[in-house]
Amino acid sequence: MSHLTRKQAVHDWAQSFATPDAAASRQATLGLFADDAVFHIVHPWNDLAGAGAYLDGFIGALTTAFRGLHRRDDILIGGRFEGTNWVATHGNYVGHFGAPLFGLTPSDRLEYLRFGEFHRFDGDRIVESHIYLDLPQLMIATGQWPAEFTSPATQKGYTGFIPGPATQDGLQLGENDPDHSHSTYQLITDMLAGLATKDEAWRPYWHDNMMWYGPAAFGSFVGVEDFAAFQVPFEGAFSFWGGGSSNNGVTAHFTRFGDGDYAALGGWPSLMAVRAHDFLGQPSRGETLLMRVCDWYRRTDDLLIENWVMVDIPDVLLQMGVDIFAGHHDVAPGSRMTKGTAL
């Protein structure tokens, strides 16, 4: 299966969810995903094995909670990373939130639920997926996010619906120049090396009026200075901060690639951070946090201008001993690091 065929296959599959047609989406899913495909999904789903488990355990939970559930993809790109082939998508599920979801009280109105997905192919079938959902966004929209879980930012960020690219060309189903795609990959890789540096070496890679679409628990910001009002205190909450491209021996990116003006990356976990100060309103006990993080980027000329970020915040809170979905999973609260090794 070619690069373009893989992107088209994921697009066609996603389109089967564009209207509430359970039979069509089930048929499309069973046709594209391997029977033994592995699904890594944000807390409290965590891991599901097999396409059937994905349909019943993940899609089934959403369709039960949201009447008329369908999805709208606004970014779809593909690429190769360390010998593996990936397609990444970003967008929103939308439906009428009419029944409980993991103990959350339904709002009895239309709600959006942002998603990000990464699908790894082996031949013509998807064998592994990483799926991010911004469940705190839903909690904030419905008034169920505890006020104590404060963002690290020094100013309030935007927490509502997150749009797709300003250029409205996020569905990159065609072929892009390989050299340009690689230069986009290199641009984000070089920028990542500048994070968590005293001189804020990440700044030159960004357009002055960049858009940073963060997880709702952090907020979204426009412009480099407003983004810095989040990023600098976020980094400052930790005595050590190592991302998925830093070769820290614990976290890594499962993929990172460019596709034309776009790029994507993800890690499960991607970020290792040793706590030094309060974070999300929780006092530090010096523990090490492992964060599941993913990003999509769009460049203009040689600068990054849009960045969509997702972090599995409920999983981060669980590592700090705060279980917001108690009774809906079997993962023990607390740190997953012991003697420098991830559990």
mmCIF file of C-alpha atoms in Angstrom:
data_model
loop_
_atom_site.group_PDB
_atom_site.id
_atom_site.type_symbol
_atom_site.label_atom_id
_atom_site.label_comp_id
_atom_site.label_asym_id
_atom_site.label_seq_id
_atom_site.Cartn_x
_atom_site.Cartn_y
_atom_site.Cartn_z
ATOM 1 C CA MET A 1 0.000 0.000 0.000
ATOM 2 C CA SER A 2 1.404 3.396 -1.008
ATOM 3 C CA HIS A 3 1.659 6.565 1.061
ATOM 4 C CA LEU A 4 -1.299 8.111 -0.768
ATOM 5 C CA THR A 5 -3.369 4.945 -0.542
ATOM 6 C CA ARG A 6 -2.888 4.802 3.230
ATOM 7 C CA LYS A 7 -4.074 8.386 3.638
ATOM 8 C CA GLN A 8 -7.062 7.770 1.398
ATOM 9 C CA ALA A 9 -7.926 4.583 3.301
ATOM 10 C CA VAL A 10 -8.027 6.415 6.630
ATOM 11 C CA HIS A 11 -10.032 9.241 5.085
ATOM 12 C CA ASP A 12 -12.589 6.796 3.683
ATOM 13 C CA TRP A 13 -12.815 5.024 7.036
ATOM 14 C CA ALA A 14 -13.271 8.329 8.902
ATOM 15 C CA GLN A 15 -16.004 9.288 6.458
ATOM 16 C CA SER A 16 -17.967 6.254 7.571
ATOM 17 C CA PHE A 17 -18.382 8.107 10.890
ATOM 18 C CA ALA A 18 -19.391 11.384 9.209
ATOM 19 C CA THR A 19 -23.043 10.427 9.716
ATOM 20 C CA PRO A 20 -24.510 8.232 12.472
ATOM 21 C CA ASP A 21 -24.478 4.927 10.538
ATOM 22 C CA ALA A 22 -23.363 2.164 12.911
ATOM 23 C CA ALA A 23 -23.470 -0.564 10.257
ATOM 24 C CA ALA A 24 -21.313 1.395 7.802
ATOM 25 C CA SER A 25 -18.729 2.425 10.414
ATOM 26 C CA ARG A 26 -18.513 -1.137 11.777
ATOM 27 C CA GLN A 27 -17.968 -2.562 8.315
ATOM 28 C CA ALA A 28 -15.348 0.086 7.484
ATOM 29 C CA THR A 29 -13.521 -0.468 10.784
ATOM 30 C CA LEU A 30 -13.409 -4.256 10.482
ATOM 31 C CA GLY A 31 -12.175 -3.863 6.907
ATOM 32 C CA LEU A 32 -9.277 -1.521 7.716
ATOM 33 C CA PHE A 33 -8.056 -2.583 11.164
ATOM 34 C CA ALA A 34 -6.365 -5.913 11.795
ATOM 35 C CA ASP A 35 -8.326 -8.314 13.968
ATOM 36 C CA ASP A 36 -5.618 -8.089 16.640
ATOM 37 C CA ALA A 37 -4.987 -4.335 16.324
ATOM 38 C CA VAL A 38 -3.935 -2.605 19.550
ATOM 39 C CA PHE A 39 -5.619 0.625 20.628
ATOM 40 C CA HIS A 40 -3.966 2.983 23.120
ATOM 41 C CA ILE A 41 -6.674 5.439 24.196
ATOM 42 C CA VAL A 42 -6.639 8.199 26.805
ATOM 43 C CA HIS A 43 -7.592 7.454 30.393
ATOM 44 C CA PRO A 44 -9.930 5.906 31.472
ATOM 45 C CA TRP A 45 -10.010 3.637 28.391
ATOM 46 C CA ASN A 46 -6.241 3.133 28.264
ATOM 47 C CA ASP A 47 -5.667 -0.080 26.255
ATOM 48 C CA LEU A 48 -8.101 -2.082 24.120
ATOM 49 C CA ALA A 49 -7.225 -5.170 22.066
ATOM 50 C CA GLY A 50 -8.899 -5.852 18.741
ATOM 51 C CA ALA A 51 -11.131 -3.935 16.338
ATOM 52 C CA GLY A 52 -14.210 -5.369 18.024
ATOM 53 C CA ALA A 53 -13.122 -4.028 21.407
ATOM 54 C CA TYR A 54 -12.557 -0.604 19.828
ATOM 55 C CA LEU A 55 -16.061 -0.596 18.349
ATOM 56 C CA ASP A 56 -17.767 -1.887 21.473
ATOM 57 C CA GLY A 57 -15.649 -0.335 24.220
ATOM 58 C CA PHE A 58 -14.732 3.022 22.707
ATOM 59 C CA ILE A 59 -17.177 3.898 19.937
ATOM 60 C CA GLY A 60 -19.967 2.170 21.866
ATOM 61 C CA ALA A 61 -19.323 4.334 24.940
ATOM 62 C CA LEU A 62 -19.430 7.511 22.856
ATOM 63 C CA THR A 63 -22.538 6.600 20.869
ATOM 64 C CA THR A 64 -24.337 5.693 24.098
ATOM 65 C CA ALA A 65 -23.489 9.080 25.615
ATOM 66 C CA PHE A 66 -23.948 11.217 22.466
ATOM 67 C CA ARG A 67 -27.067 10.947 20.347
ATOM 68 C CA GLY A 68 -26.345 11.513 16.671
ATOM 69 C CA LEU A 69 -22.587 11.117 17.219
ATOM 70 C CA HIS A 70 -20.426 11.790 14.181
ATOM 71 C CA ARG A 71 -16.903 12.996 13.520
ATOM 72 C CA ARG A 72 -15.425 15.896 11.584
ATOM 73 C CA ASP A 73 -11.785 15.576 10.563
ATOM 74 C CA ASP A 74 -9.927 18.811 9.833
ATOM 75 C CA ILE A 75 -6.338 17.487 9.541
ATOM 76 C CA LEU A 76 -5.209 14.261 7.898
ATOM 77 C CA ILE A 77 -1.546 13.714 7.070
ATOM 78 C CA GLY A 78 0.778 10.768 6.693
ATOM 79 C CA GLY A 79 4.441 9.907 6.869
ATOM 80 C CA ARG A 80 7.175 7.461 7.739
ATOM 81 C CA PHE A 81 9.132 7.315 10.986
ATOM 82 C CA GLU A 82 11.935 4.885 11.841
ATOM 83 C CA GLY A 83 10.749 2.361 9.279
ATOM 84 C CA THR A 84 7.042 2.543 10.176
ATOM 85 C CA ASN A 85 4.140 4.060 8.227
ATOM 86 C CA TRP A 86 1.631 6.344 9.937
ATOM 87 C CA VAL A 87 -1.476 8.390 9.217
ATOM 88 C CA ALA A 88 -2.520 11.050 11.741
ATOM 89 C CA THR A 89 -5.893 12.789 11.990
ATOM 90 C CA HIS A 90 -7.304 15.603 14.116
ATOM 91 C CA GLY A 91 -10.835 16.885 14.492
ATOM 92 C CA ASN A 92 -13.965 16.772 16.638
ATOM 93 C CA TYR A 93 -16.658 14.330 17.570
ATOM 94 C CA VAL A 94 -20.009 16.059 17.870
ATOM 95 C CA GLY A 95 -23.380 14.940 19.171
ATOM 96 C CA HIS A 96 -26.142 15.564 21.691
ATOM 97 C CA PHE A 97 -24.719 14.744 25.143
ATOM 98 C CA GLY A 98 -27.753 12.949 26.521
ATOM 99 C CA ALA A 99 -26.454 10.079 28.693
ATOM 100 C CA PRO A 100 -23.648 9.802 31.284
ATOM 101 C CA LEU A 101 -20.061 9.190 30.218
ATOM 102 C CA PHE A 102 -17.715 7.851 32.925
ATOM 103 C CA GLY A 103 -19.838 9.490 35.585
ATOM 104 C CA LEU A 104 -20.073 12.851 33.803
ATOM 105 C CA THR A 105 -23.555 14.339 33.906
ATOM 106 C CA PRO A 106 -25.002 14.897 30.424
ATOM 107 C CA SER A 107 -25.714 18.499 29.420
ATOM 108 C CA ASP A 108 -28.700 17.563 27.243
ATOM 109 C CA ARG A 109 -27.345 19.722 24.428
ATOM 110 C CA LEU A 110 -24.890 19.566 21.542
ATOM 111 C CA GLU A 111 -21.262 19.206 22.638
ATOM 112 C CA TYR A 112 -17.927 18.910 20.841
ATOM 113 C CA LEU A 113 -15.215 16.465 21.879
ATOM 114 C CA ARG A 114 -11.817 17.047 20.280
ATOM 115 C CA PHE A 115 -9.828 14.035 19.129
ATOM 116 C CA GLY A 116 -6.404 13.266 17.727
ATOM 117 C CA GLU A 117 -5.460 9.896 16.260
ATOM 118 C CA PHE A 118 -2.325 8.148 14.997
ATOM 119 C CA HIS A 119 -2.645 4.921 13.020
ATOM 120 C CA ARG A 120 0.275 2.606 12.170
ATOM 121 C CA PHE A 121 0.012 0.409 9.117
ATOM 122 C CA ASP A 122 1.483 -3.013 8.440
ATOM 123 C CA GLY A 123 0.757 -3.715 4.801
ATOM 124 C CA ASP A 124 -2.791 -2.661 4.054
ATOM 125 C CA ARG A 125 -4.158 -2.931 7.613
ATOM 126 C CA ILE A 126 -3.875 -0.739 10.679
ATOM 127 C CA VAL A 127 -2.232 -2.689 13.501
ATOM 128 C CA GLU A 128 -1.771 -0.010 16.167
ATOM 129 C CA SER A 129 -3.562 3.223 17.058
ATOM 130 C CA HIS A 130 -3.035 5.973 19.598
ATOM 131 C CA ILE A 131 -6.208 7.950 20.302
ATOM 132 C CA TYR A 132 -6.333 11.189 22.274
ATOM 133 C CA LEU A 133 -9.544 12.851 23.472
ATOM 134 C CA ASP A 134 -9.808 16.124 25.379
ATOM 135 C CA LEU A 135 -12.233 14.931 28.056
ATOM 136 C CA PRO A 136 -11.450 17.976 30.258
ATOM 137 C CA GLN A 137 -12.764 20.145 27.403
ATOM 138 C CA LEU A 138 -16.112 18.382 27.748
ATOM 139 C CA MET A 139 -16.001 18.787 31.526
ATOM 140 C CA ILE A 140 -15.237 22.508 31.253
ATOM 141 C CA ALA A 141 -18.000 23.032 28.680
ATOM 142 C CA THR A 142 -20.519 21.329 30.956
ATOM 143 C CA GLY A 143 -19.359 22.959 34.216
ATOM 144 C CA GLN A 144 -17.848 19.775 35.687
ATOM 145 C CA TRP A 145 -14.123 20.619 35.750
ATOM 146 C CA PRO A 146 -12.967 21.264 39.344
ATOM 147 C CA ALA A 147 -11.810 24.869 39.779
ATOM 148 C CA GLU A 148 -8.798 23.683 41.797
ATOM 149 C CA PHE A 149 -7.201 22.160 38.667
ATOM 150 C CA THR A 150 -5.668 25.455 37.560
ATOM 151 C CA SER A 151 -3.609 25.933 34.403
ATOM 152 C CA PRO A 152 0.119 26.720 34.785
ATOM 153 C CA ALA A 153 -0.401 29.803 32.600
ATOM 154 C CA THR A 154 -0.100 33.245 34.167
ATOM 155 C CA GLN A 155 -3.148 34.399 32.186
ATOM 156 C CA LYS A 156 -6.420 32.734 31.362
ATOM 157 C CA GLY A 157 -6.496 30.789 28.126
ATOM 158 C CA TYR A 158 -9.377 30.027 25.774
ATOM 159 C CA THR A 159 -11.116 26.699 26.478
ATOM 160 C CA GLY A 160 -13.841 26.309 23.829
ATOM 161 C CA PHE A 161 -14.179 24.719 20.399
ATOM 162 C CA ILE A 162 -10.864 24.310 18.567
ATOM 163 C CA PRO A 163 -10.966 24.938 14.795
ATOM 164 C CA GLY A 164 -8.928 23.326 12.054
ATOM 165 C CA PRO A 165 -6.264 25.104 9.998
ATOM 166 C CA ALA A 166 -6.837 28.710 9.018
ATOM 167 C CA THR A 167 -5.897 27.748 5.445
ATOM 168 C CA GLN A 168 -8.653 25.090 5.371
ATOM 169 C CA ASP A 169 -6.330 22.622 3.629
ATOM 170 C CA GLY A 170 -5.670 20.217 6.474
ATOM 171 C CA LEU A 171 -6.850 17.105 4.598
ATOM 172 C CA GLN A 172 -3.596 16.446 2.768
ATOM 173 C CA LEU A 173 -4.708 13.572 0.555
ATOM 174 C CA GLY A 174 -2.357 14.406 -2.300
ATOM 175 C CA GLU A 175 1.374 13.955 -2.730
ATOM 176 C CA ASN A 176 3.682 16.604 -1.258
ATOM 177 C CA ASP A 177 7.260 17.320 -2.247
ATOM 178 C CA PRO A 178 9.430 14.940 -0.152
ATOM 179 C CA ASP A 179 12.141 17.535 0.415
ATOM 180 C CA HIS A 180 9.607 20.078 1.652
ATOM 181 C CA SER A 181 8.009 17.482 3.929
ATOM 182 C CA HIS A 182 11.409 16.605 5.365
ATOM 183 C CA SER A 183 12.217 20.287 5.950
ATOM 184 C CA THR A 184 8.957 20.587 7.937
ATOM 185 C CA TYR A 185 9.982 17.541 9.973
ATOM 186 C CA GLN A 186 13.372 19.124 10.604
ATOM 187 C CA LEU A 187 11.789 22.459 11.549
ATOM 188 C CA ILE A 188 9.742 20.920 14.358
ATOM 189 C CA THR A 189 12.616 18.672 15.444
ATOM 190 C CA ASP A 190 14.934 21.678 15.782
ATOM 191 C CA MET A 191 12.236 23.659 17.604
ATOM 192 C CA LEU A 192 11.687 20.835 20.097
ATOM 193 C CA ALA A 193 15.380 20.936 20.987
ATOM 194 C CA GLY A 194 14.862 24.536 22.112
ATOM 195 C CA LEU A 195 12.163 23.730 24.665
ATOM 196 C CA ALA A 196 13.035 23.886 28.371
ATOM 197 C CA THR A 197 16.078 26.083 27.716
ATOM 198 C CA LYS A 198 16.950 29.128 29.815
ATOM 199 C CA ASP A 199 17.207 31.372 26.738
ATOM 200 C CA GLU A 200 13.841 30.144 25.362
ATOM 201 C CA ALA A 201 15.577 28.923 22.225
ATOM 202 C CA TRP A 202 12.248 27.786 20.772
ATOM 203 C CA ARG A 203 11.136 31.368 20.044
ATOM 204 C CA PRO A 204 12.818 31.929 16.614
ATOM 205 C CA TYR A 205 10.891 29.023 15.110
ATOM 206 C CA TRP A 206 7.480 30.619 15.641
ATOM 207 C CA HIS A 207 5.506 33.271 13.797
ATOM 208 C CA ASP A 208 4.834 36.301 16.034
ATOM 209 C CA ASN A 209 1.080 35.771 15.705
ATOM 210 C CA MET A 210 1.146 31.994 16.063
ATOM 211 C CA MET A 211 -1.858 30.069 17.378
ATOM 212 C CA TRP A 212 -1.308 27.510 20.123
ATOM 213 C CA TYR A 213 -4.365 25.306 20.545
ATOM 214 C CA GLY A 214 -3.673 23.656 23.873
ATOM 215 C CA PRO A 215 -5.556 21.060 25.883
ATOM 216 C CA ALA A 216 -8.518 22.730 27.552
ATOM 217 C CA ALA A 217 -7.029 22.234 31.022
ATOM 218 C CA PHE A 218 -4.139 24.479 29.920
ATOM 219 C CA GLY A 219 -5.971 26.832 27.557
ATOM 220 C CA SER A 220 -5.234 28.159 24.062
ATOM 221 C CA PHE A 221 -3.265 31.302 23.256
ATOM 222 C CA VAL A 222 -2.512 33.626 20.336
ATOM 223 C CA GLY A 223 0.914 35.183 19.785
ATOM 224 C CA VAL A 224 4.360 34.221 20.988
ATOM 225 C CA GLU A 225 4.183 36.307 24.162
ATOM 226 C CA ASP A 226 0.846 34.854 25.268
ATOM 227 C CA PHE A 227 2.141 31.354 24.516
ATOM 228 C CA ALA A 228 5.244 32.097 26.585
ATOM 229 C CA ALA A 229 2.929 33.029 29.466
ATOM 230 C CA PHE A 230 1.961 29.361 29.459
ATOM 231 C CA GLN A 231 5.105 27.580 28.300
ATOM 232 C CA VAL A 232 7.616 29.222 30.638
ATOM 233 C CA PRO A 233 5.678 28.587 33.896
ATOM 234 C CA PHE A 234 4.750 25.118 32.634
ATOM 235 C CA GLU A 235 8.416 24.235 32.251
ATOM 236 C CA GLY A 236 9.172 26.026 35.533
ATOM 237 C CA ALA A 237 6.864 23.696 37.484
ATOM 238 C CA PHE A 238 9.465 20.946 37.063
ATOM 239 C CA SER A 239 13.097 20.482 38.037
ATOM 240 C CA PHE A 240 13.633 18.222 35.011
ATOM 241 C CA TRP A 241 11.732 18.303 31.726
ATOM 242 C CA GLY A 242 12.537 15.873 28.919
ATOM 243 C CA GLY A 243 10.494 15.436 25.745
ATOM 244 C CA GLY A 244 10.089 12.566 23.337
ATOM 245 C CA SER A 245 12.937 13.679 21.069
ATOM 246 C CA SER A 246 15.453 14.182 23.907
ATOM 247 C CA ASN A 247 16.708 10.572 24.174
ATOM 248 C CA ASN A 248 16.157 10.534 27.945
ATOM 249 C CA GLY A 249 15.851 6.741 28.034
ATOM 250 C CA VAL A 250 12.271 6.745 29.337
ATOM 251 C CA THR A 251 10.013 8.621 26.911
ATOM 252 C CA ALA A 252 10.047 8.629 23.105
ATOM 253 C CA HIS A 253 7.993 9.591 20.111
ATOM 254 C CA PHE A 254 6.246 6.656 18.488
ATOM 255 C CA THR A 255 6.093 8.828 15.372
ATOM 256 C CA ARG A 256 7.234 12.219 14.108
ATOM 257 C CA PHE A 257 6.951 13.241 10.468
ATOM 258 C CA GLY A 258 6.255 16.056 8.031
ATOM 259 C CA ASP A 259 3.774 16.127 5.156
ATOM 260 C CA GLY A 260 3.987 19.317 3.110
ATOM 261 C CA ASP A 261 3.426 22.318 5.379
ATOM 262 C CA TYR A 262 2.130 20.038 8.143
ATOM 263 C CA ALA A 263 3.774 17.828 10.727
ATOM 264 C CA ALA A 264 2.674 15.594 13.577
ATOM 265 C CA LEU A 265 4.222 13.759 16.488
ATOM 266 C CA GLY A 266 3.126 11.713 19.460
ATOM 267 C CA GLY A 267 4.512 9.848 22.452
ATOM 268 C CA TRP A 268 2.955 7.363 24.877
ATOM 269 C CA PRO A 269 4.453 8.767 27.034
ATOM 270 C CA SER A 270 6.195 11.662 25.333
ATOM 271 C CA LEU A 271 7.188 13.881 28.250
ATOM 272 C CA MET A 272 8.956 13.020 31.501
ATOM 273 C CA ALA A 273 8.913 15.774 34.131
ATOM 274 C CA VAL A 274 10.121 15.782 37.738
ATOM 275 C CA ARG A 275 7.894 17.975 39.879
ATOM 276 C CA ALA A 276 9.296 20.941 41.805
ATOM 277 C CA HIS A 277 6.241 23.171 42.298
ATOM 278 C CA ASP A 278 2.444 23.082 42.208
ATOM 279 C CA PHE A 279 0.985 21.751 38.964
ATOM 280 C CA LEU A 280 -2.703 21.737 38.015
ATOM 281 C CA GLY A 281 -3.375 22.952 41.541
ATOM 282 C CA GLN A 282 -1.709 19.925 43.151
ATOM 283 C CA PRO A 283 1.198 20.389 45.589
ATOM 284 C CA SER A 284 4.498 18.845 44.584
ATOM 285 C CA ARG A 285 5.812 15.716 46.273
ATOM 286 C CA GLY A 286 8.802 15.574 43.960
ATOM 287 C CA GLU A 287 7.285 12.766 41.901
ATOM 288 C CA THR A 288 8.026 12.105 38.237
ATOM 289 C CA LEU A 289 5.161 12.467 35.784
ATOM 290 C CA LEU A 290 4.912 10.724 32.421
ATOM 291 C CA MET A 291 2.663 12.564 29.959
ATOM 292 C CA ARG A 292 0.963 11.208 26.869
ATOM 293 C CA VAL A 293 1.284 14.106 24.398
ATOM 294 C CA CYS A 294 0.668 14.685 20.699
ATOM 295 C CA ASP A 295 1.039 17.664 18.356
ATOM 296 C CA TRP A 296 0.060 18.791 14.883
ATOM 297 C CA TYR A 297 1.841 21.761 13.299
ATOM 298 C CA ARG A 298 1.336 24.009 10.282
ATOM 299 C CA ARG A 299 4.113 26.168 8.908
ATOM 300 C CA THR A 300 4.078 29.282 6.777
ATOM 301 C CA ASP A 301 7.347 29.897 4.935
ATOM 302 C CA ASP A 302 9.986 28.925 7.507
ATOM 303 C CA LEU A 303 7.970 29.608 10.660
ATOM 304 C CA LEU A 304 5.451 27.576 12.630
ATOM 305 C CA ILE A 305 2.110 29.389 12.780
ATOM 306 C CA GLU A 306 -0.416 26.863 14.146
ATOM 307 C CA ASN A 307 0.035 24.100 16.721
ATOM 308 C CA TRP A 308 -2.669 21.734 17.953
ATOM 309 C CA VAL A 309 -1.658 20.005 21.205
ATOM 310 C CA MET A 310 -3.322 17.287 23.224
ATOM 311 C CA VAL A 311 -2.273 15.887 26.615
ATOM 312 C CA ASP A 312 -3.956 13.074 28.536
ATOM 313 C CA ILE A 313 -4.637 15.293 31.553
ATOM 314 C CA PRO A 314 -6.831 12.782 33.470
ATOM 315 C CA ASP A 315 -3.909 10.338 33.326
ATOM 316 C CA VAL A 316 -1.521 13.032 34.595
ATOM 317 C CA LEU A 317 -3.879 13.797 37.501
ATOM 318 C CA LEU A 318 -4.091 10.088 38.293
ATOM 319 C CA GLN A 319 -0.305 9.973 38.651
ATOM 320 C CA MET A 320 -0.627 12.792 41.201
ATOM 321 C CA GLY A 321 -3.179 10.730 43.142
ATOM 322 C CA VAL A 322 -6.303 12.477 41.802
ATOM 323 C CA ASP A 323 -8.776 10.021 40.255
ATOM 324 C CA ILE A 324 -11.488 11.972 38.412
ATOM 325 C CA PHE A 325 -12.952 8.797 36.877
ATOM 326 C CA ALA A 326 -12.911 6.587 39.959
ATOM 327 C CA GLY A 327 -14.949 3.423 39.536
ATOM 328 C CA HIS A 328 -14.626 3.444 35.738
ATOM 329 C CA HIS A 329 -11.176 1.836 35.373
ATOM 330 C CA ASP A 330 -8.703 -0.424 37.170
ATOM 331 C CA VAL A 331 -5.523 1.700 37.082
ATOM 332 C CA ALA A 332 -4.020 2.433 40.491
ATOM 333 C CA PRO A 333 -3.380 6.117 41.292
ATOM 334 C CA GLY A 334 0.202 7.221 41.870
ATOM 335 C CA SER A 335 3.556 7.564 40.143
ATOM 336 C CA ARG A 336 4.578 5.066 37.449
ATOM 337 C CA MET A 337 8.278 5.592 37.983
ATOM 338 C CA THR A 338 10.381 3.414 40.258
ATOM 339 C CA LYS A 339 14.149 3.754 40.468
ATOM 340 C CA GLY A 340 14.206 5.635 37.173
ATOM 341 C CA THR A 341 12.133 3.067 35.295
ATOM 342 C CA ALA A 342 8.645 3.551 33.911
ATOM 343 C CA LEU A 343 6.126 1.005 35.142
#
